[in-house]
Coordinates of N, CA and C in Angstrom, one line a residue:
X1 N -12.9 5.4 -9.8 CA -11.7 4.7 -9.7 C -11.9 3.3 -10.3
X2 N -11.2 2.9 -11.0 CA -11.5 1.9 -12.3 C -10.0 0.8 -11.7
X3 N -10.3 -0.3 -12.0 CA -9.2 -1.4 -11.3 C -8.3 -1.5 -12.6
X4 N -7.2 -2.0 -12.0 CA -6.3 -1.9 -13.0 C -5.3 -3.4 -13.2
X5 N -4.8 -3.6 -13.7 CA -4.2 -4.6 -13.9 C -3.1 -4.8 -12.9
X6 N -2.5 -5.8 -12.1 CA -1.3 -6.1 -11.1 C -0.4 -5.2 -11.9
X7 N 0.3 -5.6 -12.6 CA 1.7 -4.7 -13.2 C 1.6 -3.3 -13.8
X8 N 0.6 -2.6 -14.1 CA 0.6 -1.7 -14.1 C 0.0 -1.0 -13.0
X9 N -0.4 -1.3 -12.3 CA -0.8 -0.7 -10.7 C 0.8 -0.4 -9.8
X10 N 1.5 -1.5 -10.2 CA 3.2 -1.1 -9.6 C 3.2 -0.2 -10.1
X11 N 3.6 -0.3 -11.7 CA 4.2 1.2 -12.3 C 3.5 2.3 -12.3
X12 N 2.5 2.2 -12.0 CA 1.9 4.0 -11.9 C 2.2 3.9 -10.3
X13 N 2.1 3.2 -8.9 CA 2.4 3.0 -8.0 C 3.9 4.0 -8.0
X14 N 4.8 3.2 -8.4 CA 6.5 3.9 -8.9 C 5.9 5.6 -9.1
X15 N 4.9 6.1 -9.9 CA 5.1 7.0 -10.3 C 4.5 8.2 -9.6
X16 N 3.6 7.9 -8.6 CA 3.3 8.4 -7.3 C 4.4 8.2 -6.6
X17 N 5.0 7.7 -6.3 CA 6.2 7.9 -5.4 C 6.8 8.8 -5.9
X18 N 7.3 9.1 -6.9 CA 8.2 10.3 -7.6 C 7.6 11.2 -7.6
X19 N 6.1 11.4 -7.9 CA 5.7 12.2 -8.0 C 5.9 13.5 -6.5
X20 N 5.5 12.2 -5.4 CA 5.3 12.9 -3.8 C 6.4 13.4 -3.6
X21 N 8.0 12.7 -4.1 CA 9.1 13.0 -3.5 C 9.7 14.4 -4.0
X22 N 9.4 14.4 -5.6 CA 9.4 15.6 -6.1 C 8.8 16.9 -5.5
X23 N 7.5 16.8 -5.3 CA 6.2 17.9 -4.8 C 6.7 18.1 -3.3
X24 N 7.4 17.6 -2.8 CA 7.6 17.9 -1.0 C 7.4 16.9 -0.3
X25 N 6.5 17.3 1.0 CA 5.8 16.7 1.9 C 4.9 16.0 1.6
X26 N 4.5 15.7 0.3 CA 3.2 15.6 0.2 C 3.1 13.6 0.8
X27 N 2.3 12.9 0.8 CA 2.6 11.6 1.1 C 1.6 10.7 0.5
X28 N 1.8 9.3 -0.1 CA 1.2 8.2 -0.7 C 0.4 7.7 0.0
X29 N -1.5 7.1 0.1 CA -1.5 6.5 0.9 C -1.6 5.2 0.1
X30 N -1.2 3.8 0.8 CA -1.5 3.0 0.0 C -2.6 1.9 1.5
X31 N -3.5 1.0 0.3 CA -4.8 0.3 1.8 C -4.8 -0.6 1.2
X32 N -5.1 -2.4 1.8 CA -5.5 -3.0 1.4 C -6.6 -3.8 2.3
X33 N -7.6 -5.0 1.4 CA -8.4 -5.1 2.3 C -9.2 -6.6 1.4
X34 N -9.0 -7.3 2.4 CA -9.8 -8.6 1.6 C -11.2 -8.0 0.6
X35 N -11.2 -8.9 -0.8 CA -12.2 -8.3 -1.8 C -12.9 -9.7 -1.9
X36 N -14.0 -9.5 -2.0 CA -15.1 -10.9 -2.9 C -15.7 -10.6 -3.7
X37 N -15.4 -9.7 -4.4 CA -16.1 -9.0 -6.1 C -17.2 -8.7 -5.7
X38 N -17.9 -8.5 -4.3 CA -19.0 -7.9 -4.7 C -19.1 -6.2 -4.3
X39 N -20.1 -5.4 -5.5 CA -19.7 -4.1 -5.2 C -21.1 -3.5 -4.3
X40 N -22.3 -4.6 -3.7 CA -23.0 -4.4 -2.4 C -22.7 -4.3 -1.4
X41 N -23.1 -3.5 -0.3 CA -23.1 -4.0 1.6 C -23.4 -5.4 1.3
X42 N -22.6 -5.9 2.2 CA -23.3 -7.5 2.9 C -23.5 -7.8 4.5
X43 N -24.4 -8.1 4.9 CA -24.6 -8.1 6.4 C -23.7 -8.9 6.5
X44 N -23.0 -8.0 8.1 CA -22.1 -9.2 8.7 C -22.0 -9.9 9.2
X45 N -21.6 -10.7 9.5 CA -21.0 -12.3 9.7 C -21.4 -13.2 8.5
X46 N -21.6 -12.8 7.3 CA -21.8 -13.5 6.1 C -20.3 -14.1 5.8
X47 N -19.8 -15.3 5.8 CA -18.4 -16.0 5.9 C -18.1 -15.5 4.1
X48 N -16.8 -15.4 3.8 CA -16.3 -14.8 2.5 C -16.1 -16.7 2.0
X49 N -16.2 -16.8 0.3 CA -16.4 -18.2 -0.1 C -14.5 -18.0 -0.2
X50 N -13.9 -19.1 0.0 CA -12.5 -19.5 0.2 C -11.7 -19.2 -0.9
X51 N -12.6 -19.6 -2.3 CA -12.4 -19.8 -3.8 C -12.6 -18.2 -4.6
X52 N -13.0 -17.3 -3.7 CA -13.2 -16.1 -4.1 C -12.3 -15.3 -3.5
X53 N -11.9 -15.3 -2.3 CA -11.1 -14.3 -1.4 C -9.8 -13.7 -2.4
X54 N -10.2 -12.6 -2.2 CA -9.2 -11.4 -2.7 C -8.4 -10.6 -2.1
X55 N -7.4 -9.8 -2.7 CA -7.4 -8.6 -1.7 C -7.0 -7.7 -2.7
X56 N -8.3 -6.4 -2.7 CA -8.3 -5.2 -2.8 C -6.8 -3.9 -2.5
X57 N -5.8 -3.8 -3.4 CA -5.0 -2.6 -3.3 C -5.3 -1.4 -3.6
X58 N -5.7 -0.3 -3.0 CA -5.6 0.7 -3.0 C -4.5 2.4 -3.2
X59 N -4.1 2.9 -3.7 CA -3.4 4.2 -3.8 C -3.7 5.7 -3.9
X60 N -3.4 6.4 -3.0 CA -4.2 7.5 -3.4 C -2.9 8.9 -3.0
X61 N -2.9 9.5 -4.0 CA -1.5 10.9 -3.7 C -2.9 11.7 -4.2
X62 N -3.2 13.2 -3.5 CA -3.8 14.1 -3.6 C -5.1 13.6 -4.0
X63 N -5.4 14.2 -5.3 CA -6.9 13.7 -6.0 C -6.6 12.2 -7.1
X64 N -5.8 11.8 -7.3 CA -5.1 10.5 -7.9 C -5.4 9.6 -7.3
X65 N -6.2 8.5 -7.4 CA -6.6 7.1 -7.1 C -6.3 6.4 -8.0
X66 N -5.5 4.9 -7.4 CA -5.2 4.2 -8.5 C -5.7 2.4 -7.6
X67 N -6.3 1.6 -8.1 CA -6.4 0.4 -7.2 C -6.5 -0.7 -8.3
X68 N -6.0 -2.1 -7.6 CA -6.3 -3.2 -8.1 C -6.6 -4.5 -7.6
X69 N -6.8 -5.6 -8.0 CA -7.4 -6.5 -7.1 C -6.4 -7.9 -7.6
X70 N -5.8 -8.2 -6.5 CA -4.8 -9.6 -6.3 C -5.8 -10.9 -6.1
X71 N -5.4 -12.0 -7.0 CA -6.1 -13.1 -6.6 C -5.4 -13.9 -5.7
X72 N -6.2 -14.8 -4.8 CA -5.3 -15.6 -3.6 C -3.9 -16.1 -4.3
X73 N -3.8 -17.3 -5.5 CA -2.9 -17.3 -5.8 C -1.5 -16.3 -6.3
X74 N -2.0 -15.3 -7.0 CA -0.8 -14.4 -7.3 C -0.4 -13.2 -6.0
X75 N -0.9 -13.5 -4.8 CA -0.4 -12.8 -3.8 C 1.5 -12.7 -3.5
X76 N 1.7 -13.6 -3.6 CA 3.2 -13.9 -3.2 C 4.1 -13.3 -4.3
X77 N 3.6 -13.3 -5.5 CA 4.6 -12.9 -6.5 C 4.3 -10.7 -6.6
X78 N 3.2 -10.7 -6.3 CA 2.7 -9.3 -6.2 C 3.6 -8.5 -4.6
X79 N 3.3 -9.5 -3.8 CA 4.1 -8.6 -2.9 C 5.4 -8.6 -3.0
X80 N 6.3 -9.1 -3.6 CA 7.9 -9.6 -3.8 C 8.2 -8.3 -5.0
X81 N 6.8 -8.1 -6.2 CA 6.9 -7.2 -6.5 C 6.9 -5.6 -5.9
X82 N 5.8 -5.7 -5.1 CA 5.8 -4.7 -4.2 C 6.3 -4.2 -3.3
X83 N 6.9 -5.4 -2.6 CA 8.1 -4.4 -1.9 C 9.6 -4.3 -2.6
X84 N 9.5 -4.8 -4.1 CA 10.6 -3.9 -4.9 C 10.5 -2.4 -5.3
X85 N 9.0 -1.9 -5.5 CA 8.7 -0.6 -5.8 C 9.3 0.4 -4.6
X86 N 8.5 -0.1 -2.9 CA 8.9 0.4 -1.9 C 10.4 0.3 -2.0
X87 N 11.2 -0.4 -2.3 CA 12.6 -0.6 -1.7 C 13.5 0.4 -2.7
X88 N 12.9 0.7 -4.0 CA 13.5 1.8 -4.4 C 12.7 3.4 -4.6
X89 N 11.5 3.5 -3.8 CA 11.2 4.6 -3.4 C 11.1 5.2 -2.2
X90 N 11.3 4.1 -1.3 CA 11.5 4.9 -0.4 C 12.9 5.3 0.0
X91 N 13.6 6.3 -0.5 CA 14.8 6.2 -0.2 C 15.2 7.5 0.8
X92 N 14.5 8.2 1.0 CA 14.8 9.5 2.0 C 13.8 9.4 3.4
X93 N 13.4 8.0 3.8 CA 13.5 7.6 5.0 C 14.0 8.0 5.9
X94 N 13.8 9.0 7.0 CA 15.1 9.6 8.6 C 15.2 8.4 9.3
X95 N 16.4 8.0 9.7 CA 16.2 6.9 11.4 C 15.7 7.4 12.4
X96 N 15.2 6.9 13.4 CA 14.2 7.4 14.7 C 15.8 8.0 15.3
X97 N 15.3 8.4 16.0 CA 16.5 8.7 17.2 C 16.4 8.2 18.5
X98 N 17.3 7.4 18.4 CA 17.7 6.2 20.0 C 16.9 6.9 21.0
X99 N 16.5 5.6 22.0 CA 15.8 6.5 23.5 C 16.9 6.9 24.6
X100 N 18.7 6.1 23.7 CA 19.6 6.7 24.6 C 19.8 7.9 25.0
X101 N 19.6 8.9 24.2 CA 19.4 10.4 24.7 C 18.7 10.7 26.1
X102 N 17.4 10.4 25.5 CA 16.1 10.7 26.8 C 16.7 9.9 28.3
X103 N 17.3 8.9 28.5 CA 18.1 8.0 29.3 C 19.1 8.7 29.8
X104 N 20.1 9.0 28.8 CA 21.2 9.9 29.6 C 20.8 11.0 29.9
X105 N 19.9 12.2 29.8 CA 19.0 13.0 29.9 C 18.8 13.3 31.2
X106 N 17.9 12.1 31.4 CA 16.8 11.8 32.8 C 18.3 11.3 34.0
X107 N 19.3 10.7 33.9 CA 20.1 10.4 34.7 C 20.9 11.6 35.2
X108 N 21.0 12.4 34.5 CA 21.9 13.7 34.4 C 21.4 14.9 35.5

């Protein structure tokens, strides 16, 4: 899995979504996770340097991995991006169904 650039991480991102929505059931996972460029174990409680702190995005639909790495600064403009990708892929979202049922239900 090779890192990829912020803006093209969205657009192949976009394209796992179509892809899943097309194929069925299938589902996207996406993970993130503070990064400090290094690709060793580090024993823990080693404190992350302030000026380094990252965070690691991850994507994976079937055998397809896609990931990239945000710097502290461009966080805010990446997720404003990101939840534009979400907001027009996710669009066949079901609503939960009210617990007013189970209520009128149990009273009955």
């Amino acid at each position: 899995m090779t890192l990829t650039a912020n803006s093209e991480f969205l657009v192949q991102l976009g394209t796992l979504y179509r892809e899943a929505r097309l194929d069925g059931a299938k589902s996207v996972y996406v993970t993130m996770k503070p990064y400090d460029g290094r690709s060793k174990a580090v024993p823990k409680g080693t404190p992350l340097q302030p000026d380094t702190v990252q965070c690691l995005f991850r994507a994976k639909l079937g055998n397809r991995k896609i990931s990239t790495v945000v710097a502290a600064k461009d966080v805010n403009k990446f997720h404003q991006d990101y939840v534009g990708v979400l907001r027009t892929n996710l669009t066949n979202l079901e609503k939960r169904k009210k617990e007013d049922e189970k209520k009128t239900k149990a009273k009955a």
